[in-house]
Amino acid sequence: MTGVTHHAYYYWLRKVRQAACQNLPAVNGSKDLTAFKRLEVQSPAIDTQASVIIHLPTATLEIHNGASRQTVEAVLSALKSLC
């Protein structure tokens, strides 16, 4: 036990946060918007049957023939980090 009560801890935490916020630079009032253009991607519809289908509780992953090795590796790496 450190001898610091919950009340004292949160009191000083609030004081430290307020002091830290006062030292932050002012926020510019203008909102910088990022411009983007929607591009339609044309992909050949040669084979619509997926070679690999993985069903998850919240999503379904389909890998089609012709997917690049880098794409498959990136998808599997992301899947590994989720599971």
PDB file of C-alpha atoms in Angstrom:
ATOM      1  CA  MET A   1       0.000   0.000   0.000  1.00  0.00           C
ATOM      2  CA  THR A   2       1.393   3.414  -0.922  1.00  0.00           C
ATOM      3  CA  GLY A   3      -0.649   5.436   1.527  1.00  0.00           C
ATOM      4  CA  VAL A   4      -2.319   7.417  -1.278  1.00  0.00           C
ATOM      5  CA  THR A   5      -6.099   7.360  -1.211  1.00  0.00           C
ATOM      6  CA  HIS A   6      -8.152   6.938  -4.369  1.00  0.00           C
ATOM      7  CA  HIS A   7      -9.543  10.433  -3.876  1.00  0.00           C
ATOM      8  CA  ALA A   8      -6.058  11.970  -3.645  1.00  0.00           C
ATOM      9  CA  TYR A   9      -4.802   9.982  -6.636  1.00  0.00           C
ATOM     10  CA  TYR A  10      -7.608  11.119  -8.937  1.00  0.00           C
ATOM     11  CA  TYR A  11      -7.412  14.686  -7.610  1.00  0.00           C
ATOM     12  CA  TRP A  12      -3.725  14.942  -8.528  1.00  0.00           C
ATOM     13  CA  LEU A  13      -4.243  13.069 -11.782  1.00  0.00           C
ATOM     14  CA  ARG A  14      -6.846  15.667 -12.774  1.00  0.00           C
ATOM     15  CA  LYS A  15      -4.465  18.504 -11.806  1.00  0.00           C
ATOM     16  CA  VAL A  16      -1.606  17.013 -13.858  1.00  0.00           C
ATOM     17  CA  ARG A  17      -3.862  16.511 -16.893  1.00  0.00           C
ATOM     18  CA  GLN A  18      -5.176  20.075 -16.665  1.00  0.00           C
ATOM     19  CA  ALA A  19      -1.624  21.426 -16.481  1.00  0.00           C
ATOM     20  CA  ALA A  20      -0.584  19.290 -19.447  1.00  0.00           C
ATOM     21  CA  CYS A  21      -3.551  20.485 -21.501  1.00  0.00           C
ATOM     22  CA  GLN A  22      -2.727  24.127 -20.795  1.00  0.00           C
ATOM     23  CA  ASN A  23       0.707  23.616 -22.356  1.00  0.00           C
ATOM     24  CA  LEU A  24      -0.689  22.213 -25.602  1.00  0.00           C
ATOM     25  CA  PRO A  25      -0.504  24.449 -28.686  1.00  0.00           C
ATOM     26  CA  ALA A  26      -3.711  26.079 -29.860  1.00  0.00           C
ATOM     27  CA  VAL A  27      -5.694  24.210 -32.479  1.00  0.00           C
ATOM     28  CA  ASN A  28      -6.128  25.970 -35.802  1.00  0.00           C
ATOM     29  CA  GLY A  29      -9.818  26.716 -36.394  1.00  0.00           C
ATOM     30  CA  SER A  30      -9.709  25.843 -40.087  1.00  0.00           C
ATOM     31  CA  LYS A  31     -10.389  22.274 -40.995  1.00  0.00           C
ATOM     32  CA  ASP A  32      -8.007  20.908 -43.584  1.00  0.00           C
ATOM     33  CA  LEU A  33      -9.940  18.516 -45.753  1.00  0.00           C
ATOM     34  CA  THR A  34      -8.197  15.804 -47.669  1.00  0.00           C
ATOM     35  CA  ALA A  35      -9.387  15.668 -51.244  1.00  0.00           C
ATOM     36  CA  PHE A  36      -9.882  12.314 -52.849  1.00  0.00           C
ATOM     37  CA  LYS A  37     -11.362  10.926 -55.998  1.00  0.00           C
ATOM     38  CA  ARG A  38     -13.239   7.668 -56.158  1.00  0.00           C
ATOM     39  CA  LEU A  39     -11.776   5.405 -58.810  1.00  0.00           C
ATOM     40  CA  GLU A  40     -13.646   2.547 -60.365  1.00  0.00           C
ATOM     41  CA  VAL A  41     -11.409  -0.486 -60.622  1.00  0.00           C
ATOM     42  CA  GLN A  42     -11.979  -2.731 -63.578  1.00  0.00           C
ATOM     43  CA  SER A  43     -11.067  -6.310 -62.833  1.00  0.00           C
ATOM     44  CA  PRO A  44     -11.423  -9.174 -65.243  1.00  0.00           C
ATOM     45  CA  ALA A  45     -14.241 -11.545 -64.322  1.00  0.00           C
ATOM     46  CA  ILE A  46     -12.511 -14.640 -65.640  1.00  0.00           C
ATOM     47  CA  ASP A  47     -13.042 -16.875 -62.625  1.00  0.00           C
ATOM     48  CA  THR A  48     -15.701 -15.938 -60.100  1.00  0.00           C
ATOM     49  CA  GLN A  49     -15.288 -19.127 -58.070  1.00  0.00           C
ATOM     50  CA  ALA A  50     -13.037 -18.616 -55.042  1.00  0.00           C
ATOM     51  CA  SER A  51     -10.240 -21.140 -54.612  1.00  0.00           C
ATOM     52  CA  VAL A  52     -10.052 -20.651 -50.841  1.00  0.00           C
ATOM     53  CA  ILE A  53     -12.924 -19.615 -48.581  1.00  0.00           C
ATOM     54  CA  ILE A  54     -12.381 -19.014 -44.857  1.00  0.00           C
ATOM     55  CA  HIS A  55     -15.451 -18.411 -42.708  1.00  0.00           C
ATOM     56  CA  LEU A  56     -14.974 -16.432 -39.492  1.00  0.00           C
ATOM     57  CA  PRO A  57     -17.635 -15.468 -36.963  1.00  0.00           C
ATOM     58  CA  THR A  58     -17.675 -11.860 -38.210  1.00  0.00           C
ATOM     59  CA  ALA A  59     -16.428 -12.152 -41.793  1.00  0.00           C
ATOM     60  CA  THR A  60     -15.817 -14.415 -44.759  1.00  0.00           C
ATOM     61  CA  LEU A  61     -12.486 -14.365 -46.578  1.00  0.00           C
ATOM     62  CA  GLU A  62     -12.301 -15.463 -50.221  1.00  0.00           C
ATOM     63  CA  ILE A  63      -9.061 -15.832 -52.171  1.00  0.00           C
ATOM     64  CA  HIS A  64      -9.485 -16.224 -55.912  1.00  0.00           C
ATOM     65  CA  ASN A  65      -7.204 -17.836 -58.463  1.00  0.00           C
ATOM     66  CA  GLY A  66      -4.715 -15.344 -59.798  1.00  0.00           C
ATOM     67  CA  ALA A  67      -4.259 -13.470 -56.510  1.00  0.00           C
ATOM     68  CA  SER A  68      -0.660 -12.343 -56.189  1.00  0.00           C
ATOM     69  CA  ARG A  69       1.625 -13.946 -53.647  1.00  0.00           C
ATOM     70  CA  GLN A  70       2.044 -10.605 -51.873  1.00  0.00           C
ATOM     71  CA  THR A  71      -1.733 -10.221 -51.550  1.00  0.00           C
ATOM     72  CA  VAL A  72      -2.167 -13.714 -50.120  1.00  0.00           C
ATOM     73  CA  GLU A  73       0.727 -13.199 -47.685  1.00  0.00           C
ATOM     74  CA  ALA A  74      -0.667  -9.833 -46.545  1.00  0.00           C
ATOM     75  CA  VAL A  75      -4.147 -11.280 -46.011  1.00  0.00           C
ATOM     76  CA  LEU A  76      -2.820 -14.285 -44.095  1.00  0.00           C
ATOM     77  CA  SER A  77      -0.578 -12.059 -41.981  1.00  0.00           C
ATOM     78  CA  ALA A  78      -3.543  -9.841 -41.091  1.00  0.00           C
ATOM     79  CA  LEU A  79      -5.634 -12.913 -40.336  1.00  0.00           C
ATOM     80  CA  LYS A  80      -2.867 -14.297 -38.117  1.00  0.00           C
ATOM     81  CA  SER A  81      -2.750 -11.080 -36.095  1.00  0.00           C
ATOM     82  CA  LEU A  82      -6.523 -11.237 -35.558  1.00  0.00           C
ATOM     83  CA  CYS A  83      -6.657 -14.859 -34.458  1.00  0.00           C
TER      84      CYS A  83
END
